[in-house]
Amino acid sequence: METNLVRVLEGQYLDELTSELCDFTLEEQNAATEAQGVKPLASSDYVPIVGKTVTYVVACVIVNDSNEVLMMQEAKESCAGKWYLPAGRMEPGETIIEAGVREVLEETGLKVEITTLLAVETAGGSWFRFVLTGNVIGGELKTPSQADQESIQAKWCQNLNELSLRANDILPVVELARNYRKRVPKDPNWHREILPARKAHYKNYLRVVVAIKNKTTNQVYVLLSEKTAYHFPTVEIHPGRSIHSTLKKFMIELFGADLPQHRPHGVLSVEHHTSGSQANPTDGLCLTVLVICRPSIESVSLIGKCIWHELSKDLSARLAMAVAGKNATFQLHVVR
């Protein structure tokens, strides 16, 4: 399990059958809801299918050496003339990176190499936006004479307040990308360059790395589920609820109603790869989220089939460093 922890800390996929290790499926969540006399919000056989039952969006924040941000002017009738980041919905059969490269090229005329994820934003459990950054490697900046249905033009901008923006929701991620570009290489307070790990999933899953300290020894422990084989606790993402709601209900399954004070720190890895046929697509994903328990391990009890695993000294120090660094994980922004 420590090898698996190192892999998720480095943004790599885990070579395991997530469907068989899922501790709280949508069917089980619905059964629990019905037992309380409440009608479920989603069918138990829900499957994420791009363009039909799930929406994946990419937004690319490209910053140049002059700290200018690549912006494009909208051509869509609903927001024509407004400015925004190159962004758009993923198409069936695309990976997250392929969608990002395509959107930047279509809307700005520039070819880019995506270097890392910066954030994951969610609304409900069936809308996800992946914020990416990278470097320009070719192409020519689109001019008004090249306007098409994708955009009117593109330009580099230093001060976004000078533009009439389509929405201000991009301002925090622009600041994030600028700070990321200015970071000192190998700064422990920042995550490394990590791209989505190429692994196909049939459903959408939330894998949680729950970390807790022993205040006496200062050692770090992580929670492991014992279902069929030891693994990090995993829950199927409920398409009708926010990620925070899915996580809270899952934590209650693990700890009981006396839930210890905890907080999601951020995303460690994103697993996604489109494969399968049109009739049977695999558009699912798996987000691995780091969750920090505030109390000491001595005061926390478990009710599920879980155990605490004490980490080796080196890995304990590494995880503690990730916890201490505000930007050591990708941001997880839940839009309510």
CSV table of C-alpha atoms in Angstrom, one decimal:
chain,number,residue,atom,x,y,z
A,1,MET,CA,0.0,0.0,0.0
A,2,GLU,CA,2.9,2.4,0.5
A,3,THR,CA,3.9,1.8,-3.1
A,4,ASN,CA,0.4,2.8,-4.1
A,5,LEU,CA,0.6,5.9,-1.9
A,6,VAL,CA,3.8,6.9,-3.6
A,7,ARG,CA,2.1,6.4,-7.0
A,8,VAL,CA,-0.8,8.7,-6.2
A,9,LEU,CA,1.5,11.3,-4.7
A,10,GLU,CA,3.2,11.3,-8.1
A,11,GLY,CA,-0.1,11.5,-10.0
A,12,GLN,CA,0.1,8.0,-11.4
A,13,TYR,CA,-2.7,5.5,-11.8
A,14,LEU,CA,-3.2,2.5,-9.5
A,15,ASP,CA,-3.2,-0.9,-11.2
A,16,GLU,CA,-6.3,-2.2,-9.5
A,17,LEU,CA,-9.9,-3.0,-10.5
A,18,THR,CA,-11.6,0.0,-8.9
A,19,SER,CA,-15.0,-1.4,-9.6
A,20,GLU,CA,-14.3,-4.4,-7.5
A,21,LEU,CA,-12.8,-2.4,-4.7
A,22,CYS,CA,-15.5,0.3,-4.5
A,23,ASP,CA,-16.8,0.4,-0.9
A,24,PHE,CA,-19.9,2.4,-1.4
A,25,THR,CA,-21.6,2.0,-4.8
A,26,LEU,CA,-24.4,4.2,-6.2
A,27,GLU,CA,-26.7,1.3,-5.7
A,28,GLU,CA,-25.7,1.0,-2.0
A,29,GLN,CA,-26.1,4.8,-1.6
A,30,ASN,CA,-29.6,4.7,-3.1
A,31,ALA,CA,-30.5,1.8,-0.8
A,32,ALA,CA,-29.4,3.8,2.2
A,33,THR,CA,-31.5,6.8,0.9
A,34,GLU,CA,-34.6,4.7,0.4
A,35,ALA,CA,-34.2,3.2,3.9
A,36,GLN,CA,-34.7,6.8,5.2
A,37,GLY,CA,-37.9,7.1,3.1
A,38,VAL,CA,-36.3,9.4,0.5
A,39,LYS,CA,-36.5,8.9,-3.2
A,40,PRO,CA,-33.0,8.5,-4.8
A,41,LEU,CA,-31.8,11.4,-7.0
A,42,ALA,CA,-30.2,9.2,-9.6
A,43,SER,CA,-30.7,5.7,-11.1
A,44,SER,CA,-28.4,3.0,-9.6
A,45,ASP,CA,-27.3,2.0,-13.1
A,46,TYR,CA,-26.0,5.5,-14.0
A,47,VAL,CA,-23.0,5.4,-16.3
A,48,PRO,CA,-21.1,8.6,-17.3
A,49,ILE,CA,-21.2,9.1,-21.1
A,50,VAL,CA,-19.6,12.3,-22.5
A,51,GLY,CA,-22.2,14.4,-24.2
A,52,LYS,CA,-25.1,12.5,-22.7
A,53,THR,CA,-24.9,11.9,-19.0
A,54,VAL,CA,-21.7,13.7,-17.9
A,55,THR,CA,-20.0,17.0,-18.9
A,56,TYR,CA,-16.3,17.3,-18.9
A,57,VAL,CA,-14.9,20.8,-19.6
A,58,VAL,CA,-11.3,21.9,-20.1
A,59,ALA,CA,-10.0,25.4,-19.4
A,60,CYS,CA,-6.4,26.3,-20.4
A,61,VAL,CA,-4.5,29.1,-18.6
A,62,ILE,CA,-1.4,29.8,-20.7
A,63,VAL,CA,1.0,32.4,-19.3
A,64,ASN,CA,4.0,33.7,-21.2
A,65,ASP,CA,7.4,35.0,-20.0
A,66,SER,CA,5.9,38.5,-19.6
A,67,ASN,CA,3.3,37.2,-17.2
A,68,GLU,CA,0.6,37.8,-19.9
A,69,VAL,CA,-2.4,35.4,-20.2
A,70,LEU,CA,-3.7,34.0,-23.4
A,71,MET,CA,-7.2,35.2,-23.9
A,72,MET,CA,-9.8,34.8,-26.7
A,73,GLN,CA,-12.8,36.8,-27.7
A,74,GLU,CA,-16.1,34.9,-27.8
A,75,ALA,CA,-18.0,34.5,-31.1
A,76,LYS,CA,-21.0,32.7,-29.6
A,77,GLU,CA,-24.2,34.8,-29.9
A,78,SER,CA,-24.9,34.6,-26.2
A,79,CYS,CA,-21.6,36.2,-25.2
A,80,ALA,CA,-20.2,37.7,-28.4
A,81,GLY,CA,-17.4,40.1,-27.9
A,82,LYS,CA,-16.7,39.1,-24.3
A,83,TRP,CA,-13.3,37.7,-23.4
A,84,TYR,CA,-12.5,34.4,-21.7
A,85,LEU,CA,-9.8,31.7,-21.4
A,86,PRO,CA,-9.7,29.1,-24.2
A,87,ALA,CA,-12.1,26.5,-22.9
A,88,GLY,CA,-14.8,24.2,-23.9
A,89,ARG,CA,-16.4,20.8,-23.6
A,90,MET,CA,-14.6,17.6,-24.2
A,91,GLU,CA,-15.9,15.6,-27.2
A,92,PRO,CA,-16.6,11.8,-27.2
A,93,GLY,CA,-13.4,9.8,-27.6
A,94,GLU,CA,-11.1,12.6,-26.4
A,95,THR,CA,-8.7,12.6,-23.4
A,96,ILE,CA,-8.4,15.6,-21.1
A,97,ILE,CA,-5.1,16.6,-22.7
A,98,GLU,CA,-6.4,16.2,-26.3
A,99,ALA,CA,-9.4,18.4,-25.5
A,100,GLY,CA,-7.2,21.1,-24.0
A,101,VAL,CA,-4.8,21.2,-27.0
A,102,ARG,CA,-7.8,21.3,-29.4
A,103,GLU,CA,-9.6,24.1,-27.7
A,104,VAL,CA,-6.5,26.3,-27.5
A,105,LEU,CA,-5.8,25.7,-31.2
A,106,GLU,CA,-9.4,26.3,-32.3
A,107,GLU,CA,-9.9,29.5,-30.3
A,108,THR,CA,-6.5,31.1,-30.3
A,109,GLY,CA,-4.6,29.7,-33.3
A,110,LEU,CA,-1.7,28.6,-31.1
A,111,LYS,CA,-0.4,25.1,-30.6
A,112,VAL,CA,0.4,24.2,-27.0
A,113,GLU,CA,2.0,21.5,-25.0
A,114,ILE,CA,0.0,20.8,-21.8
A,115,THR,CA,2.4,20.4,-18.8
A,116,THR,CA,0.2,20.0,-15.8
A,117,LEU,CA,-3.2,20.0,-14.1
A,118,LEU,CA,-3.8,23.0,-11.8
A,119,ALA,CA,-7.3,22.4,-10.5
A,120,VAL,CA,-10.5,20.4,-10.7
A,121,GLU,CA,-13.8,22.1,-10.5
A,122,THR,CA,-17.1,20.3,-10.0
A,123,ALA,CA,-20.8,21.2,-10.0
A,124,GLY,CA,-23.1,18.4,-8.8
A,125,GLY,CA,-21.6,15.1,-9.5
A,126,SER,CA,-21.9,15.1,-13.3
A,127,TRP,CA,-20.1,18.3,-14.3
A,128,PHE,CA,-16.3,18.6,-14.1
A,129,ARG,CA,-13.9,21.3,-15.3
A,130,PHE,CA,-10.2,20.5,-15.6
A,131,VAL,CA,-7.9,23.5,-15.4
A,132,LEU,CA,-4.7,23.0,-17.3
A,133,THR,CA,-1.6,25.0,-18.1
A,134,GLY,CA,1.3,24.6,-20.5
A,135,ASN,CA,3.6,26.2,-23.1
A,136,VAL,CA,3.1,27.5,-26.6
A,137,ILE,CA,5.0,25.4,-29.2
A,138,GLY,CA,3.8,26.9,-32.5
A,139,GLY,CA,1.0,28.4,-34.5
A,140,GLU,CA,-0.1,32.0,-35.0
A,141,LEU,CA,-2.3,34.2,-32.9
A,142,LYS,CA,-5.8,34.4,-34.3
A,143,THR,CA,-6.7,37.9,-35.7
A,144,PRO,CA,-10.1,39.4,-36.4
A,145,SER,CA,-9.7,38.5,-40.1
A,146,GLN,CA,-9.6,34.8,-39.1
A,147,ALA,CA,-12.8,35.0,-37.0
A,148,ASP,CA,-15.0,31.9,-37.1
A,149,GLN,CA,-17.6,30.2,-35.0
A,150,GLU,CA,-15.0,29.3,-32.4
A,151,SER,CA,-13.8,32.8,-31.6
A,152,ILE,CA,-13.3,36.3,-33.0
A,153,GLN,CA,-9.7,36.8,-32.1
A,154,ALA,CA,-7.1,36.0,-29.4
A,155,LYS,CA,-4.4,38.1,-27.6
A,156,TRP,CA,-2.0,38.2,-24.7
A,157,CYS,CA,-3.3,40.2,-21.8
A,158,GLN,CA,-1.5,41.6,-18.7
A,159,ASN,CA,-4.4,43.1,-16.9
A,160,LEU,CA,-7.7,41.2,-17.2
A,161,ASN,CA,-9.6,44.1,-15.6
A,162,GLU,CA,-9.2,45.9,-18.9
A,163,LEU,CA,-11.3,43.3,-20.7
A,164,SER,CA,-15.0,42.8,-20.7
A,165,LEU,CA,-15.0,39.2,-19.4
A,166,ARG,CA,-17.7,36.6,-20.1
A,167,ALA,CA,-17.4,35.6,-16.4
A,168,ASN,CA,-15.2,36.4,-13.4
A,169,ASP,CA,-14.8,32.7,-12.5
A,170,ILE,CA,-11.5,32.5,-14.3
A,171,LEU,CA,-9.8,35.2,-12.2
A,172,PRO,CA,-8.8,32.7,-9.4
A,173,VAL,CA,-7.4,30.1,-11.8
A,174,VAL,CA,-5.4,32.8,-13.7
A,175,GLU,CA,-3.8,33.9,-10.4
A,176,LEU,CA,-3.1,30.3,-9.6
A,177,ALA,CA,-1.4,29.7,-13.0
A,178,ARG,CA,0.7,32.9,-12.6
A,179,ASN,CA,1.8,31.8,-9.2
A,180,TYR,CA,2.6,28.3,-10.4
A,181,ARG,CA,4.8,29.7,-13.2
A,182,LYS,CA,6.7,31.9,-10.7
A,183,ARG,CA,7.3,29.0,-8.3
A,184,VAL,CA,10.8,27.9,-7.5
A,185,PRO,CA,11.6,24.6,-9.1
A,186,LYS,CA,11.1,21.7,-6.7
A,187,ASP,CA,9.4,24.0,-4.2
A,188,PRO,CA,7.8,21.5,-1.7
A,189,ASN,CA,4.9,23.9,-1.2
A,190,TRP,CA,3.8,23.3,-4.8
A,191,HIS,CA,2.8,20.1,-6.6
A,192,ARG,CA,5.0,18.8,-9.4
A,193,GLU,CA,4.0,18.8,-13.1
A,194,ILE,CA,1.3,16.1,-13.2
A,195,LEU,CA,-1.0,15.2,-16.0
A,196,PRO,CA,-4.1,13.0,-15.9
A,197,ALA,CA,-3.1,9.4,-15.6
A,198,ARG,CA,-4.3,7.3,-18.5
A,199,LYS,CA,-6.5,4.7,-17.0
A,200,ALA,CA,-10.1,3.9,-18.2
A,201,HIS,CA,-13.0,3.6,-15.8
A,202,TYR,CA,-16.6,2.6,-16.5
A,203,LYS,CA,-18.0,4.6,-13.6
A,204,ASN,CA,-16.9,7.8,-11.7
A,205,TYR,CA,-15.1,7.2,-8.5
A,206,LEU,CA,-13.7,9.2,-5.6
A,207,ARG,CA,-10.7,7.5,-3.9
A,208,VAL,CA,-9.8,9.0,-0.5
A,209,VAL,CA,-6.4,9.1,1.2
A,210,VAL,CA,-7.4,9.9,4.8
A,211,ALA,CA,-4.4,11.0,6.8
A,212,ILE,CA,-4.2,11.4,10.6
A,213,LYS,CA,-1.4,12.0,13.1
A,214,ASN,CA,-0.5,10.3,16.3
A,215,LYS,CA,0.1,13.5,18.4
A,216,THR,CA,2.5,11.6,20.8
A,217,THR,CA,4.8,10.1,18.2
A,218,ASN,CA,4.1,12.6,15.3
A,219,GLN,CA,3.8,9.7,13.0
A,220,VAL,CA,1.3,9.8,10.1
A,221,TYR,CA,-1.3,7.1,9.4
A,222,VAL,CA,-3.5,6.5,6.4
A,223,LEU,CA,-6.9,4.7,6.3
A,224,LEU,CA,-7.1,1.4,4.4
A,225,SER,CA,-10.3,-0.5,3.6
A,226,GLU,CA,-10.2,-4.3,4.0
A,227,LYS,CA,-12.8,-5.2,1.4
A,228,THR,CA,-11.4,-8.2,-0.7
A,229,ALA,CA,-8.0,-6.6,-0.6
A,230,TYR,CA,-6.4,-3.6,1.2
A,231,HIS,CA,-6.9,-0.4,-0.7
A,232,PHE,CA,-7.7,3.3,-0.2
A,233,PRO,CA,-11.4,3.7,0.6
A,234,THR,CA,-13.3,4.4,-2.6
A,235,VAL,CA,-16.9,5.6,-3.3
A,236,GLU,CA,-18.8,5.9,-6.5
A,237,ILE,CA,-19.5,9.6,-7.2
A,238,HIS,CA,-23.2,10.4,-6.9
A,239,PRO,CA,-24.2,12.3,-10.1
A,240,GLY,CA,-27.0,14.1,-8.3
A,241,ARG,CA,-24.9,15.4,-5.4
A,242,SER,CA,-21.9,17.6,-4.9
A,243,ILE,CA,-18.5,16.0,-4.4
A,244,HIS,CA,-18.5,17.3,-0.8
A,245,SER,CA,-21.9,15.7,-0.1
A,246,THR,CA,-20.7,12.4,-1.6
A,247,LEU,CA,-17.5,12.6,0.5
A,248,LYS,CA,-19.4,13.4,3.8
A,249,LYS,CA,-21.8,10.6,3.4
A,250,PHE,CA,-18.9,8.2,2.7
A,251,MET,CA,-17.0,9.4,5.7
A,252,ILE,CA,-20.1,8.7,7.9
A,253,GLU,CA,-20.1,5.1,6.4
A,254,LEU,CA,-16.4,4.8,7.6
A,255,PHE,CA,-16.5,6.6,10.9
A,256,GLY,CA,-20.2,6.6,12.0
A,257,ALA,CA,-22.3,9.6,13.0
A,258,ASP,CA,-19.5,10.8,15.4
A,259,LEU,CA,-17.5,12.0,12.4
A,260,PRO,CA,-14.1,13.4,13.3
A,261,GLN,CA,-13.4,17.0,12.2
A,262,HIS,CA,-11.8,16.7,8.8
A,263,ARG,CA,-11.2,18.7,5.6
A,264,PRO,CA,-10.4,17.9,1.9
A,265,HIS,CA,-6.9,19.2,1.2
A,266,GLY,CA,-7.0,18.7,-2.6
A,267,VAL,CA,-6.7,16.3,-5.5
A,268,LEU,CA,-3.6,14.1,-5.7
A,269,SER,CA,-4.4,12.4,-9.0
A,270,VAL,CA,-6.9,12.2,-11.8
A,271,GLU,CA,-7.3,8.9,-13.7
A,272,HIS,CA,-9.1,9.1,-17.0
A,273,HIS,CA,-8.8,7.5,-20.4
A,274,THR,CA,-11.5,7.1,-23.0
A,275,SER,CA,-11.7,3.6,-24.5
A,276,GLY,CA,-14.3,1.0,-25.5
A,277,SER,CA,-16.8,1.2,-28.3
A,278,GLN,CA,-19.5,3.8,-29.0
A,279,ALA,CA,-22.0,1.3,-27.8
A,280,ASN,CA,-20.1,0.7,-24.5
A,281,PRO,CA,-17.9,3.7,-23.8
A,282,THR,CA,-15.6,4.0,-20.8
A,283,ASP,CA,-15.9,7.7,-20.0
A,284,GLY,CA,-15.5,7.4,-16.3
A,285,LEU,CA,-12.8,8.9,-14.1
A,286,CYS,CA,-11.3,8.4,-10.6
A,287,LEU,CA,-10.3,11.4,-8.5
A,288,THR,CA,-7.9,10.7,-5.6
A,289,VAL,CA,-8.5,13.2,-2.9
A,290,LEU,CA,-6.3,13.9,0.2
A,291,VAL,CA,-8.5,14.3,3.4
A,292,ILE,CA,-7.0,15.5,6.7
A,293,CYS,CA,-8.4,14.4,10.0
A,294,ARG,CA,-7.7,17.0,12.7
A,295,PRO,CA,-8.0,15.0,15.9
A,296,SER,CA,-5.2,12.7,17.0
A,297,ILE,CA,-5.6,9.0,16.0
A,298,GLU,CA,-6.1,8.0,19.7
A,299,SER,CA,-9.5,9.8,19.8
A,300,VAL,CA,-10.9,8.5,16.5
A,301,SER,CA,-12.9,5.3,16.2
A,302,LEU,CA,-13.8,3.3,13.1
A,303,ILE,CA,-17.0,1.4,12.4
A,304,GLY,CA,-16.4,0.1,8.8
A,305,LYS,CA,-14.1,-2.6,7.7
A,306,CYS,CA,-11.1,-0.3,7.8
A,307,ILE,CA,-7.8,0.0,9.6
A,308,TRP,CA,-5.2,2.6,10.2
A,309,HIS,CA,-1.8,1.9,8.6
A,310,GLU,CA,1.3,3.6,10.1
A,311,LEU,CA,3.5,5.0,7.3
A,312,SER,CA,7.3,4.5,7.2
A,313,LYS,CA,9.3,7.4,8.6
A,314,ASP,CA,10.2,8.7,5.1
A,315,LEU,CA,6.8,8.4,3.6
A,316,SER,CA,5.3,9.9,6.8
A,317,ALA,CA,7.5,13.0,6.3
A,318,ARG,CA,6.6,13.2,2.7
A,319,LEU,CA,2.9,13.1,3.3
A,320,ALA,CA,3.2,15.6,6.1
A,321,MET,CA,5.0,18.0,3.7
A,322,ALA,CA,2.2,17.6,1.2
A,323,VAL,CA,-0.3,18.4,4.0
A,324,ALA,CA,1.7,21.5,5.0
A,325,GLY,CA,2.0,22.9,1.5
A,326,LYS,CA,-1.2,24.8,0.5
A,327,ASN,CA,-0.6,24.1,-3.2
A,328,ALA,CA,1.0,20.7,-2.8
A,329,THR,CA,-2.2,19.1,-4.2
A,330,PHE,CA,-4.4,20.3,-7.1
A,331,GLN,CA,-7.2,22.6,-5.9
A,332,LEU,CA,-10.7,21.1,-5.7
A,333,HIS,CA,-13.3,23.7,-6.2
A,334,VAL,CA,-16.9,22.7,-5.7
A,335,VAL,CA,-19.4,25.0,-7.3
A,336,ARG,CA,-22.7,25.0,-5.4
